[in-house]
Coordinates of C-alpha atoms in Angstrom, one line a residue:
Chain D
M23 CA -18.2 93.9 -41.6
S24 CA -21.1 96.6 -41.7
T25 CA -23.2 93.3 -42.7
S26 CA -21.8 90.6 -40.9
R27 CA -24.0 90.0 -37.1
P28 CA -22.4 90.6 -33.7
I29 CA -21.2 87.0 -32.3
A30 CA -23.7 87.3 -29.9
D31 CA -26.5 86.5 -32.1
L32 CA -25.8 82.5 -32.6
D33 CA -26.7 82.8 -28.7
S34 CA -30.5 83.6 -29.9
P35 CA -31.8 81.5 -32.7
S36 CA -35.5 82.9 -31.6
E37 CA -34.6 85.6 -34.0
S38 CA -34.4 82.8 -37.0
N39 CA -36.4 80.2 -38.9
F40 CA -34.0 77.7 -38.3
N41 CA -33.3 75.1 -35.3
V42 CA -30.3 74.7 -35.3
A43 CA -30.3 72.2 -32.6
L44 CA -26.2 71.7 -32.0
P45 CA -25.8 69.4 -29.3
S46 CA -28.7 66.5 -30.5
R47 CA -27.1 66.6 -33.7
H48 CA -23.4 66.2 -32.7
G49 CA -24.6 63.2 -30.2
L50 CA -26.3 61.9 -33.1
D51 CA -22.8 61.8 -34.8
K52 CA -21.0 61.0 -32.0
I53 CA -23.4 57.4 -31.7
F54 CA -22.4 56.5 -35.7
E55 CA -18.9 56.8 -35.2
V56 CA -19.2 54.4 -32.3
A57 CA -21.1 52.6 -34.1
S58 CA -18.8 52.0 -37.0
W59 CA -16.1 51.6 -35.3
V60 CA -17.3 49.2 -33.1
A61 CA -18.4 47.2 -36.5
T62 CA -14.8 47.6 -38.1
F63 CA -13.0 46.1 -34.3
V64 CA -15.4 43.5 -34.3
G65 CA -14.2 41.9 -37.5
L66 CA -10.5 42.8 -36.8
I67 CA -10.9 40.9 -33.1
V68 CA -12.9 37.8 -34.7
L69 CA -10.1 38.0 -37.1
A70 CA -7.2 38.1 -34.5
A71 CA -8.5 35.6 -32.5
L72 CA -8.5 33.1 -35.6
L73 CA -5.3 33.8 -36.4
I74 CA -3.5 33.7 -33.2
D75 CA -5.3 30.4 -32.3
T76 CA -4.2 29.0 -35.1
V77 CA -0.8 30.1 -35.1
V78 CA -0.4 29.0 -31.6
D79 CA -1.8 25.7 -32.6
S80 CA 0.6 25.3 -35.7
L81 CA 3.7 26.3 -33.8
P82 CA 4.0 21.8 -32.8
R83 CA 4.5 21.1 -36.4
L84 CA 6.1 24.4 -38.4
S85 CA 9.0 24.0 -39.7
W86 CA 11.3 23.5 -42.4
G87 CA 10.4 19.9 -43.0
F88 CA 6.7 20.3 -42.9
I89 CA 7.4 22.1 -46.2
T90 CA 9.6 19.6 -47.5
N91 CA 8.0 16.1 -46.0
F92 CA 5.7 14.7 -48.2
P93 CA 2.7 13.1 -46.4
S94 CA 2.7 10.5 -44.2
T95 CA 0.7 8.4 -41.8
R96 CA 2.8 9.7 -38.6
A97 CA 1.6 13.2 -38.0
V98 CA 5.3 14.5 -37.1
A99 CA 6.3 13.3 -40.2
A100 CA 4.3 14.5 -42.7
G101 CA 4.4 17.7 -44.5
V102 CA 2.6 19.7 -46.9
L103 CA 5.4 19.6 -50.1
P104 CA 2.7 18.3 -52.9
A105 CA 0.2 20.2 -51.7
L106 CA 2.3 23.8 -51.8
V107 CA 3.9 22.7 -55.3
G108 CA 0.5 21.9 -56.8
T109 CA -1.1 24.9 -54.9
L110 CA 1.7 27.1 -57.0
W111 CA 1.0 24.7 -60.1
L112 CA -2.7 25.8 -60.0
L113 CA -1.7 29.3 -59.2
V114 CA -0.1 29.8 -62.2
L115 CA -1.6 27.7 -64.5
T116 CA -5.2 29.5 -63.4
T117 CA -3.7 32.7 -63.8
L118 CA -2.0 31.8 -67.2
V119 CA -5.4 30.8 -68.5
A120 CA -8.0 33.1 -67.2
F121 CA -6.2 36.3 -67.0
P122 CA -5.8 36.9 -70.9
L123 CA -9.5 35.6 -71.4
G124 CA -10.9 37.5 -69.0
V125 CA -9.0 40.9 -69.7
G126 CA -10.1 40.2 -73.1
A127 CA -13.4 39.6 -72.8
G128 CA -13.2 42.5 -70.4
I129 CA -12.1 44.8 -73.2
Y130 CA -14.1 43.7 -75.8
L131 CA -17.5 43.9 -73.7
E132 CA -16.6 47.8 -72.3
E133 CA -14.6 49.4 -75.3
Y134 CA -16.1 47.5 -78.4
A135 CA -18.8 45.5 -78.3
P136 CA -22.0 47.8 -79.2
D137 CA -25.1 48.0 -76.2
N138 CA -27.5 46.0 -77.4
L139 CA -30.0 43.7 -76.4
F140 CA -27.1 40.5 -77.2
T141 CA -24.4 42.4 -75.3
R142 CA -26.9 43.3 -72.7
A143 CA -28.1 39.8 -71.8
I144 CA -24.1 38.6 -71.5
E145 CA -23.5 41.2 -69.0
I146 CA -26.3 40.3 -66.6
N147 CA -24.9 35.9 -67.1
I148 CA -21.5 37.0 -66.3
S149 CA -22.3 38.8 -62.8
N150 CA -25.0 36.2 -62.1
L151 CA -21.8 33.7 -63.5
A152 CA -19.8 35.6 -60.1
A153 CA -22.2 34.8 -57.4
V154 CA -22.5 31.3 -58.4
P155 CA -21.4 29.0 -56.1
S156 CA -17.7 28.0 -56.8
I157 CA -19.1 24.1 -56.5
I158 CA -21.2 24.1 -59.1
Y159 CA -18.2 25.3 -61.0
G160 CA -16.3 21.9 -59.6
L161 CA -19.8 20.0 -61.4
L162 CA -19.1 21.9 -64.7
G163 CA -15.0 21.0 -64.4
L164 CA -15.6 17.6 -63.8
Q165 CA -17.7 16.9 -66.6
V166 CA -16.7 19.4 -69.4
F167 CA -12.7 18.7 -68.4
V168 CA -12.2 15.5 -66.9
R169 CA -14.9 13.3 -68.8
W170 CA -15.2 15.7 -72.0
L171 CA -11.8 16.5 -72.4
L172 CA -9.9 13.2 -70.8
P173 CA -7.2 13.3 -73.7
V174 CA -6.3 16.9 -72.9
T175 CA -6.6 16.7 -69.7
G176 CA -5.8 13.3 -69.0
G177 CA -8.1 13.0 -66.6
R178 CA -8.4 13.8 -62.9
S179 CA -5.2 16.4 -63.6
I180 CA -3.7 19.3 -62.2
L181 CA -4.9 20.8 -65.3
A182 CA -8.5 20.0 -65.2
G183 CA -8.1 21.2 -61.5
A184 CA -6.7 24.5 -62.7
L185 CA -9.2 25.4 -65.9
T186 CA -12.0 24.6 -63.6
L187 CA -10.1 27.4 -61.0
A188 CA -10.1 29.6 -64.4
L189 CA -13.7 29.7 -65.1
L190 CA -15.0 29.9 -61.5
V191 CA -12.2 33.5 -61.7
L192 CA -13.4 34.2 -65.0
P193 CA -16.4 36.1 -64.8
I194 CA -14.6 38.4 -61.8
I195 CA -11.6 39.4 -63.8
I196 CA -14.1 40.1 -66.7
I197 CA -15.9 42.4 -64.0
T198 CA -13.1 44.0 -62.9
T199 CA -11.3 44.9 -66.2
R200 CA -14.7 46.5 -67.3
E201 CA -14.8 48.7 -64.2
S202 CA -11.4 49.7 -64.2
L203 CA -11.9 50.6 -68.0
R204 CA -15.1 52.6 -67.0
A205 CA -13.5 54.3 -64.8
I206 CA -11.0 56.0 -67.1
P207 CA -12.8 58.9 -68.4
G208 CA -14.5 59.1 -71.8
S209 CA -12.3 62.6 -72.4
L210 CA -9.4 61.0 -73.0
R211 CA -10.9 58.1 -76.0
Q212 CA -12.5 61.5 -77.2
A213 CA -8.7 62.8 -77.4
G214 CA -7.1 59.9 -79.1
F215 CA -10.0 59.7 -81.6
A216 CA -9.7 63.7 -81.9
L217 CA -6.3 62.6 -83.4
G218 CA -7.6 60.1 -86.0
A219 CA -5.9 56.8 -83.7
T220 CA -7.4 53.8 -84.2
R221 CA -9.7 52.6 -81.2
W222 CA -6.9 49.7 -80.3
Q223 CA -4.1 52.1 -80.4
V224 CA -6.4 54.1 -78.0
I225 CA -6.8 51.1 -75.6
R226 CA -3.3 50.5 -75.8
E227 CA -1.8 53.6 -75.1
H228 CA -4.2 55.4 -73.3
I229 CA -7.1 53.4 -71.4
F230 CA -5.4 50.2 -70.7
P231 CA -2.1 51.4 -69.0
L232 CA -4.0 53.7 -67.0
A233 CA -6.9 50.3 -66.1
L234 CA -4.0 48.0 -65.9
P235 CA -3.5 48.4 -61.9
G236 CA -6.8 48.1 -60.9
I237 CA -7.4 44.9 -63.2
L238 CA -4.0 43.6 -62.0
T239 CA -5.2 43.9 -58.3
G240 CA -8.9 42.9 -58.9
T241 CA -6.9 40.0 -60.5
I242 CA -4.9 38.9 -57.8
L243 CA -7.3 38.9 -55.8
A244 CA -9.6 36.5 -57.7
I245 CA -6.8 34.3 -58.2
S246 CA -6.5 34.9 -54.2
R247 CA -9.6 33.4 -53.7
A248 CA -9.7 30.6 -55.9
I249 CA -6.8 29.5 -54.4
G250 CA -8.1 28.8 -51.1
E251 CA -11.2 26.9 -53.1
T252 CA -11.9 23.3 -51.6
A253 CA -15.0 22.5 -53.2
P254 CA -14.7 22.4 -56.9
L255 CA -11.0 20.7 -56.5
I256 CA -13.0 18.0 -54.4
V257 CA -15.2 17.6 -57.1
V258 CA -12.6 17.5 -60.1
G259 CA -10.9 15.1 -58.1
A260 CA -7.8 16.3 -56.3
A261 CA -6.2 13.7 -54.5
T262 CA -5.2 13.7 -50.2
F263 CA -2.5 11.6 -50.1
I264 CA 0.0 12.0 -53.1
T265 CA 3.7 11.1 -52.6
F266 CA 5.2 12.4 -56.0
L267 CA 5.0 16.6 -57.3
P268 CA 3.4 17.0 -60.4
T269 CA 5.8 17.0 -63.6
N270 CA 3.6 18.1 -66.2
L271 CA -0.4 19.3 -66.7
Q272 CA -1.5 15.9 -67.0
S273 CA -0.1 14.8 -63.0
K274 CA -2.3 14.1 -60.7
F275 CA -2.2 16.7 -57.8
T276 CA -3.3 17.8 -54.3
A277 CA -4.1 21.2 -52.9
L278 CA -2.7 23.3 -50.2
P279 CA -6.8 23.5 -48.7
I280 CA -7.1 19.8 -49.4
Q281 CA -4.5 18.8 -47.9
I282 CA -5.7 21.2 -44.8
F283 CA -9.5 19.7 -45.5
N284 CA -8.2 15.6 -45.2
W285 CA -6.1 16.7 -42.2
V286 CA -8.8 18.7 -39.9
S287 CA -11.5 15.8 -40.9
R288 CA -9.1 13.5 -38.6
P289 CA -10.3 12.5 -35.3
V290 CA -8.8 14.4 -32.5
V291 CA -6.7 11.9 -30.3
A292 CA -3.9 12.4 -27.3
N293 CA -0.8 10.5 -29.2
P294 CA 0.8 13.5 -30.9
D295 CA 1.8 10.7 -33.6
K296 CA -1.7 10.6 -34.6
N297 CA -3.2 14.1 -34.2
F298 CA -3.0 15.4 -37.7
Q299 CA -4.8 18.9 -36.4
F300 CA -1.7 20.4 -35.9
N301 CA -1.1 19.9 -39.5
A302 CA -3.9 21.5 -40.3
A303 CA -3.2 24.4 -38.0
A304 CA 0.4 24.5 -40.0
G305 CA -0.9 24.0 -43.6
I306 CA -3.3 26.9 -42.8
V307 CA -0.4 28.9 -42.1
V308 CA 1.1 28.1 -45.1
L309 CA -1.6 28.6 -46.9
M310 CA -1.5 32.3 -45.8
V311 CA 1.7 33.1 -46.8
V312 CA 1.2 32.0 -50.1
L313 CA -1.6 34.5 -50.2
L314 CA -0.3 37.1 -48.5
G315 CA 2.7 37.1 -50.7
M316 CA 0.1 37.0 -53.8
N317 CA -1.4 40.1 -52.3
S318 CA 2.1 42.2 -51.4
I319 CA 2.5 41.2 -55.4
A320 CA -0.7 43.0 -56.5
I321 CA -0.1 45.9 -54.3
F322 CA 3.4 46.4 -55.8
L323 CA 2.0 45.8 -58.9
R324 CA -0.1 48.5 -58.4
N325 CA 2.4 50.7 -57.2
K326 CA 5.0 50.2 -59.7
F327 CA 2.3 50.6 -62.8
Q328 CA 1.3 54.1 -61.2
K329 CA 4.9 55.4 -60.3
G330 CA 5.6 54.0 -64.0
R331 CA 3.7 55.9 -65.7
A332 CA 4.1 59.8 -66.0
Chain A
M14 CA -20.3 89.2 -105.6
K15 CA -22.4 87.0 -104.2
S16 CA -22.0 84.5 -101.5
D17 CA -21.5 81.0 -101.2
F18 CA -21.0 81.1 -98.4
I19 CA -24.8 81.8 -97.1
Q20 CA -27.6 79.7 -99.3
E21 CA -30.4 81.2 -97.5
S22 CA -31.6 84.0 -99.0
N23 CA -31.6 86.6 -96.4
F24 CA -28.4 86.8 -95.6
S25 CA -25.4 88.2 -97.4
A26 CA -22.2 87.4 -95.7
M27 CA -18.8 87.8 -98.1
P28 CA -16.9 86.3 -97.1
T29 CA -13.3 86.3 -99.3
S30 CA -11.4 83.4 -99.2
E31 CA -13.0 79.9 -100.4
A32 CA -14.7 77.5 -98.8
I33 CA -12.8 74.5 -96.7
L34 CA -16.1 72.6 -95.3
E35 CA -19.2 72.8 -96.3
A36 CA -22.4 71.8 -94.8
E37 CA -25.6 70.7 -96.7
K38 CA -29.1 70.1 -95.2
V39 CA -27.5 68.9 -92.3
T40 CA -30.0 67.4 -89.4
V41 CA -28.7 65.9 -86.7
H42 CA -30.9 62.9 -84.5
Y43 CA -29.6 61.4 -81.3
G44 CA -32.2 58.5 -81.0
S45 CA -35.4 59.9 -82.3
F46 CA -34.7 63.4 -80.8
M47 CA -33.5 65.6 -83.3
A48 CA -30.5 68.0 -82.2
L49 CA -30.1 70.4 -85.3
R50 CA -32.5 71.2 -88.0
E51 CA -31.8 71.4 -92.0
T52 CA -28.3 73.6 -91.5
Y53 CA -26.6 75.3 -94.6
I54 CA -23.2 76.3 -93.9
N55 CA -19.6 77.2 -95.2
I56 CA -16.4 77.5 -93.7
P57 CA -14.3 80.0 -95.2
K58 CA -10.5 78.8 -95.4
N59 CA -7.6 80.2 -93.1
Q60 CA -10.4 82.2 -91.0
I61 CA -11.9 81.5 -87.8
T62 CA -15.9 80.8 -87.4
A63 CA -17.9 81.2 -84.4
F64 CA -20.1 79.2 -84.0
I65 CA -22.4 81.4 -80.2
G66 CA -26.0 80.2 -79.3
P67 CA -27.6 79.2 -76.0
S68 CA -27.6 76.1 -74.8
G69 CA -29.0 73.1 -76.7
C70 CA -28.9 75.3 -79.9
G71 CA -26.5 72.6 -81.8
K72 CA -23.9 74.2 -82.1
S73 CA -20.7 71.6 -80.6
T74 CA -23.5 69.2 -82.1
L75 CA -22.6 70.6 -85.7
L76 CA -18.9 71.2 -84.6
R77 CA -18.4 67.3 -84.4
C78 CA -20.2 66.8 -87.6
F79 CA -16.9 67.9 -88.8
N80 CA -15.0 65.4 -88.2
R81 CA -17.3 62.6 -87.7
M82 CA -16.8 62.6 -83.6
N83 CA -20.7 61.9 -83.6
D84 CA -20.1 58.5 -85.0
L85 CA -18.9 57.9 -81.3
I86 CA -22.4 58.6 -79.6
P87 CA -24.7 55.7 -79.8
G88 CA -27.8 56.7 -81.4
A89 CA -26.4 59.6 -83.4
K90 CA -27.5 60.0 -86.9
V91 CA -26.0 62.4 -89.2
G92 CA -28.0 63.4 -92.0
G93 CA -27.5 65.7 -95.1
K94 CA -23.5 66.1 -96.7
I95 CA -20.8 67.8 -94.8
R96 CA -18.1 68.6 -97.4
F97 CA -14.7 68.9 -97.3
H98 CA -12.9 70.1 -100.6
G99 CA -16.0 69.3 -102.0
E100 CA -16.2 65.3 -100.7
N101 CA -18.7 64.5 -98.6
L102 CA -17.4 63.0 -95.4
H103 CA -20.8 61.5 -94.4
D104 CA -20.3 59.7 -97.7
R105 CA -20.0 55.5 -97.4
K106 CA -16.4 55.6 -99.0
F107 CA -14.7 57.1 -95.7
D108 CA -16.6 54.8 -93.2
K109 CA -13.0 52.7 -93.5
R110 CA -11.0 56.2 -93.8
I111 CA -12.9 58.3 -90.1
E112 CA -8.9 58.3 -88.9
E113 CA -7.8 60.7 -92.2
I114 CA -10.3 62.5 -91.8
R115 CA -9.8 63.3 -87.8
R116 CA -6.0 63.9 -89.0
R117 CA -6.8 66.0 -91.2
I118 CA -10.0 68.2 -89.4
G119 CA -8.3 67.8 -85.7
M120 CA -10.4 69.0 -82.7
V121 CA -9.7 70.5 -78.9
F122 CA -12.6 70.2 -76.4
Q123 CA -13.6 72.1 -74.0
K124 CA -12.0 70.6 -71.0
P125 CA -8.4 70.0 -71.0
N126 CA -7.9 66.5 -71.9
P127 CA -3.8 65.5 -72.1
F128 CA -2.9 62.3 -72.2
S129 CA -1.7 61.0 -69.0
K130 CA 2.1 60.5 -70.5
T131 CA 4.9 63.3 -71.0
I132 CA 4.6 66.4 -72.5
Y133 CA 6.5 64.9 -75.0
E134 CA 4.4 61.9 -75.4
N135 CA 1.4 63.9 -75.7
I136 CA 2.8 65.5 -79.0
A137 CA 4.5 62.4 -80.5
F138 CA 1.6 60.5 -80.2
G139 CA -0.8 61.7 -82.7
A140 CA 2.1 61.8 -84.9
R141 CA 3.4 58.2 -84.6
I142 CA 0.2 56.3 -84.7
N143 CA -0.1 58.2 -88.4
G144 CA 2.7 57.1 -89.5
Y145 CA 5.1 60.6 -89.1
R146 CA 8.3 59.9 -90.9
G147 CA 10.2 63.1 -90.1
D148 CA 12.1 64.0 -87.2
M149 CA 9.8 63.5 -83.6
D150 CA 12.2 66.2 -81.7
E151 CA 11.3 69.3 -84.1
L152 CA 8.2 68.0 -84.9
V153 CA 7.6 68.3 -81.3
E154 CA 9.0 71.9 -80.8
R155 CA 7.5 73.2 -83.4
S156 CA 3.9 72.3 -82.3
L157 CA 4.9 73.9 -79.1
R158 CA 6.1 76.9 -80.5
Q159 CA 3.1 77.0 -82.2
A160 CA 0.7 77.1 -79.6
A161 CA 2.7 79.5 -77.7
L162 CA 4.0 76.8 -74.8
W163 CA 7.4 75.7 -75.7
D164 CA 9.3 78.4 -73.3
E165 CA 7.2 77.3 -70.4
A166 CA 7.9 73.5 -71.8
K167 CA 11.3 73.2 -73.3
D168 CA 12.6 72.3 -69.6
K169 CA 10.2 69.9 -68.7
L170 CA 9.2 67.4 -71.7
K171 CA 9.3 64.2 -69.5
Q172 CA 7.1 65.8 -67.0
S173 CA 3.4 64.5 -67.3
G174 CA 1.1 66.7 -69.5
L175 CA -1.2 66.7 -66.2
S176 CA 1.5 68.8 -64.2
L177 CA 0.9 72.1 -66.1
S178 CA -1.6 74.5 -65.1
G179 CA -5.4 74.5 -66.9
G180 CA -4.1 77.2 -69.2
Q181 CA -1.0 75.6 -70.4
Q182 CA -2.7 72.1 -71.0
Q183 CA -5.6 73.6 -73.5
R184 CA -2.2 74.9 -75.4
L185 CA -0.8 71.4 -75.3
C186 CA -3.9 70.2 -76.9
I187 CA -4.0 72.2 -79.2
A188 CA -0.1 71.7 -79.9
R189 CA -0.8 67.9 -80.0
A190 CA -3.5 68.9 -82.8
I191 CA -1.8 71.0 -83.7
A192 CA 1.4 68.0 -84.2
V193 CA -0.5 66.0 -86.8
Q194 CA -0.8 68.6 -89.6
P195 CA -4.6 69.6 -89.9
E196 CA -6.2 71.8 -92.1
V197 CA -8.9 72.6 -89.7
I198 CA -9.1 73.0 -86.2
L199 CA -12.5 72.3 -84.5
M200 CA -12.7 74.1 -80.8
D201 CA -15.5 73.1 -78.6
E202 CA -15.4 76.1 -76.0
P203 CA -11.5 75.9 -75.9
C204 CA -11.8 78.3 -73.1
S205 CA -14.6 77.7 -70.7
A206 CA -12.8 75.7 -68.3
L207 CA -9.7 78.8 -68.0
D208 CA -9.0 82.1 -66.0
P209 CA -9.1 85.2 -68.0
I210 CA -5.5 85.8 -68.8
S211 CA -5.0 82.0 -70.2
T212 CA -7.8 82.3 -71.8
L213 CA -6.7 85.7 -73.6
R214 CA -3.2 84.2 -74.0
I215 CA -5.5 81.0 -76.3
E216 CA -7.3 84.3 -78.0
E217 CA -3.8 85.6 -78.8
L218 CA -3.1 82.0 -79.9
L219 CA -6.1 81.9 -82.5
H220 CA -4.8 85.2 -84.2
E221 CA -1.6 83.1 -85.1
L222 CA -2.7 79.8 -86.1
E223 CA -5.3 81.3 -88.4
E224 CA -2.7 82.1 -91.2
R225 CA -2.1 78.4 -91.4
Y226 CA -5.6 77.0 -90.2
T227 CA -9.4 77.1 -90.6
I228 CA -10.7 77.4 -86.9
I229 CA -14.3 77.1 -85.9
I230 CA -14.9 78.1 -82.4
V231 CA -18.2 77.3 -80.1
T232 CA -18.3 79.9 -77.5
H233 CA -20.6 80.9 -74.8
N234 CA -18.6 84.0 -74.5
M235 CA -19.9 87.0 -77.2
Q236 CA -17.0 89.0 -76.3
Q237 CA -14.5 86.0 -77.2
A238 CA -16.3 85.5 -80.4
S239 CA -16.3 89.2 -81.6
R240 CA -12.5 89.3 -80.2
V241 CA -11.3 86.3 -82.1
S242 CA -13.8 85.4 -84.9
D243 CA -14.5 86.3 -88.9
M244 CA -17.3 84.6 -88.9
T245 CA -20.1 84.4 -86.8
A246 CA -22.5 81.9 -86.5
F247 CA -26.1 82.4 -84.7
F248 CA -27.6 79.2 -83.6
N249 CA -31.0 79.2 -81.8
V250 CA -33.5 76.9 -80.1
K251 CA -36.7 76.6 -80.8
A252 CA -39.9 74.6 -79.5
T253 CA -41.8 72.0 -81.4
E254 CA -45.1 71.7 -81.3
S255 CA -44.5 68.3 -79.5
G256 CA -42.1 70.2 -77.2
Q257 CA -39.2 69.1 -78.2
R258 CA -36.2 71.9 -78.3
Q259 CA -34.8 72.0 -81.8
G260 CA -31.4 73.6 -82.9
Y261 CA -31.5 75.6 -86.3
L262 CA -28.8 77.8 -87.7
A263 CA -30.5 81.5 -86.6
E264 CA -28.0 83.7 -88.8
Y265 CA -24.2 83.7 -90.1
D266 CA -22.7 87.1 -91.1
R267 CA -19.0 88.6 -90.9
T268 CA -19.1 88.7 -87.3
E269 CA -18.8 92.5 -87.2
V270 CA -22.3 92.4 -88.9
I271 CA -23.6 89.9 -86.9
F272 CA -22.4 92.0 -83.9
Q273 CA -23.1 95.7 -84.6
N274 CA -26.5 94.7 -87.5
P275 CA -27.3 91.8 -87.3
K276 CA -30.9 91.4 -89.7
E277 CA -32.5 88.6 -87.6
Q278 CA -34.9 89.9 -84.5
V279 CA -33.3 87.0 -82.2
T280 CA -30.1 87.5 -83.5
Q281 CA -29.7 91.4 -81.8
E282 CA -31.2 90.5 -78.7
Y283 CA -28.7 87.6 -77.6
V284 CA -26.0 89.4 -79.1
S285 CA -26.7 92.6 -76.9
G286 CA -27.4 89.8 -73.9
R287 CA -31.5 90.3 -73.4
F288 CA -31.5 86.4 -73.5
G289 CA -29.7 83.1 -73.4

C-alpha cells in the first residue's frame, strides 16, 4: 500500500507529464458513438420504409391465387407460378453447378497450389471477376451457353440461365472458400501431417469440416444475390410471359426478378384490372420470402455444423 | 571408446547406445537465408536429447529436418544427409514415402494443437489413416495411459479434445503421437505454453517414454534440459560478414558435461545464464 498514491493525486495532474484531458476524450468518444448509431439507423429506416411501402402495395394482390396462377393480361388474375418455379429451378441448378466447382477450386488454390506467378495471376483474376458487372456475365452466357452450346442447353433455356448465374457466383464462392480455409490455423495441418496424413486426409478430416460453416454461409449468400439478378437473365433470354412450367433443363423459363421487372415497366393506370404495380409489389414480397428462406437455411446449416463437431 | 556421435574432434561424448538418427553436414536455407550451417549430430536411441540455444540458432529448424516437416515450408531447402537407421531420409526415393517417415518419427508442437474432434478421435485418427488393424479402443486406452492422461480422460473420451486444459491438451498431443507407434518423438518446446505444474508432469512423462522411444526435445528452459535429457546439443548464432545470422551446432555432449564442464566458452556463458 505504501507505493500507491493517495486518491487526491488524481485531481492534481500538474505534477505529471501527462495531460490526461479526460473530458475532451470522452466527448470525442460520445460523438463517434452517436455518429455510428446514426449510420446504422439511416440504413435501417430506409430499408424499413421500402419494406413497409412494398408490403402495403402488395396487399391487394397477395393471396394463394397469386402464387398458383399463371401470368394473365388481367392484373387481378395474374400470378407468379412460372416465375416462382423458374426461380427455384435456377436456385437448385446454380447451386449444383457452382458449389462443387467453386469449393473445389477454392480448396485447390488454398491448400494444394504452389505459390507462384501463375497462381497469383489466377488469384487476382478471380478477385476481378467477382467485381465484374452481372450484365457482362449475361453477355458471356448468351454467347457461350445460348449460342455455342445450343445443342446442350437448347438455346434460351433454364439450363443456359443457371449456367450463367453459376459463372456469376463462382468467383464469390471460390473467394469465400479460400477465406474460410485460411481461417483454420496452420497448426492443425501440421498436426495432421506430423502423424503421416496425406494432404487430402488432413483437409477432409480436419480442415474442411471446420471451414464448412463459413463456406456454406458464403455460398448461400452468393446464390441469394444471384437469384435476385435480372440483367444477366434478360440477356440470356428469359421469357416474360410463360404459361407453362419448366419440364426439363431445356425448357424456356422466366424468373421472379424478370416477372417483377416486367410488371413494374407497365404503365400506372387507375383501372385496377390493368394496374400491374400491385402485382410487382406482391412479386417482390414473394421473392423476398424465398431469399429470407434461403438465408434462414444458411443460418440453420451453420449452427448445425458448428454444433455437430466436437 | 571413440565416440560415433560427435564427429568434430573437440567433442568427446560417449553415449552408450547406438545412433538412430544421424545428421551429416546438414545445412538449411529458407530462400537465400541460411538458417543452419553444416551440422553433424548423432542422436542416440532410447535416450532424450535436448537442443538448447538462443532464438534463431537453428535448433527447431534441425528438428524439422528429422521428419521432413521443412518440406512444408515454401522456399526451405535442406542440404546434407539425415540418416534414419542408416538411410538418408532426404533421398529422392523417400519423396513418395514421407507419410511413413512422419509416422515413424512423430512430433509434438510448441502450442498444444489437438484436433477439433473428440479425445478418442484425436488418438484414433493417426492410427486409422495409417491403416492400423488392431483393436482401436485398446490402442486409445494404451496411448492415453502412456501419456499419463487416461485417468483424467477416460470418462470423457467422447468430449472435444479442446475441452481439456492446456497441459492435458499437450499430453493428448503426446498420446496422439504415441498412437501411431513411432520410434522417435520430436518435441518442439512442448512446455513453453504450459504452467510449471503441467510442465513437471510432462517432464515426468518424458522419463517414462524414454524406455520405448527416442526423444529429441527443443527447449529454451535450461533447467528443463538439465533435468530431463541424457545428451544436450548447444546451438548458437553467428553473424556473417553480410550481417545474416546463421545457426550452428556449438557443442554436443552428455548433459552433465554441457552443464558442468563444457569445453566451449560460449556454452559455458549460455548455460550459466550470462547470455542468451
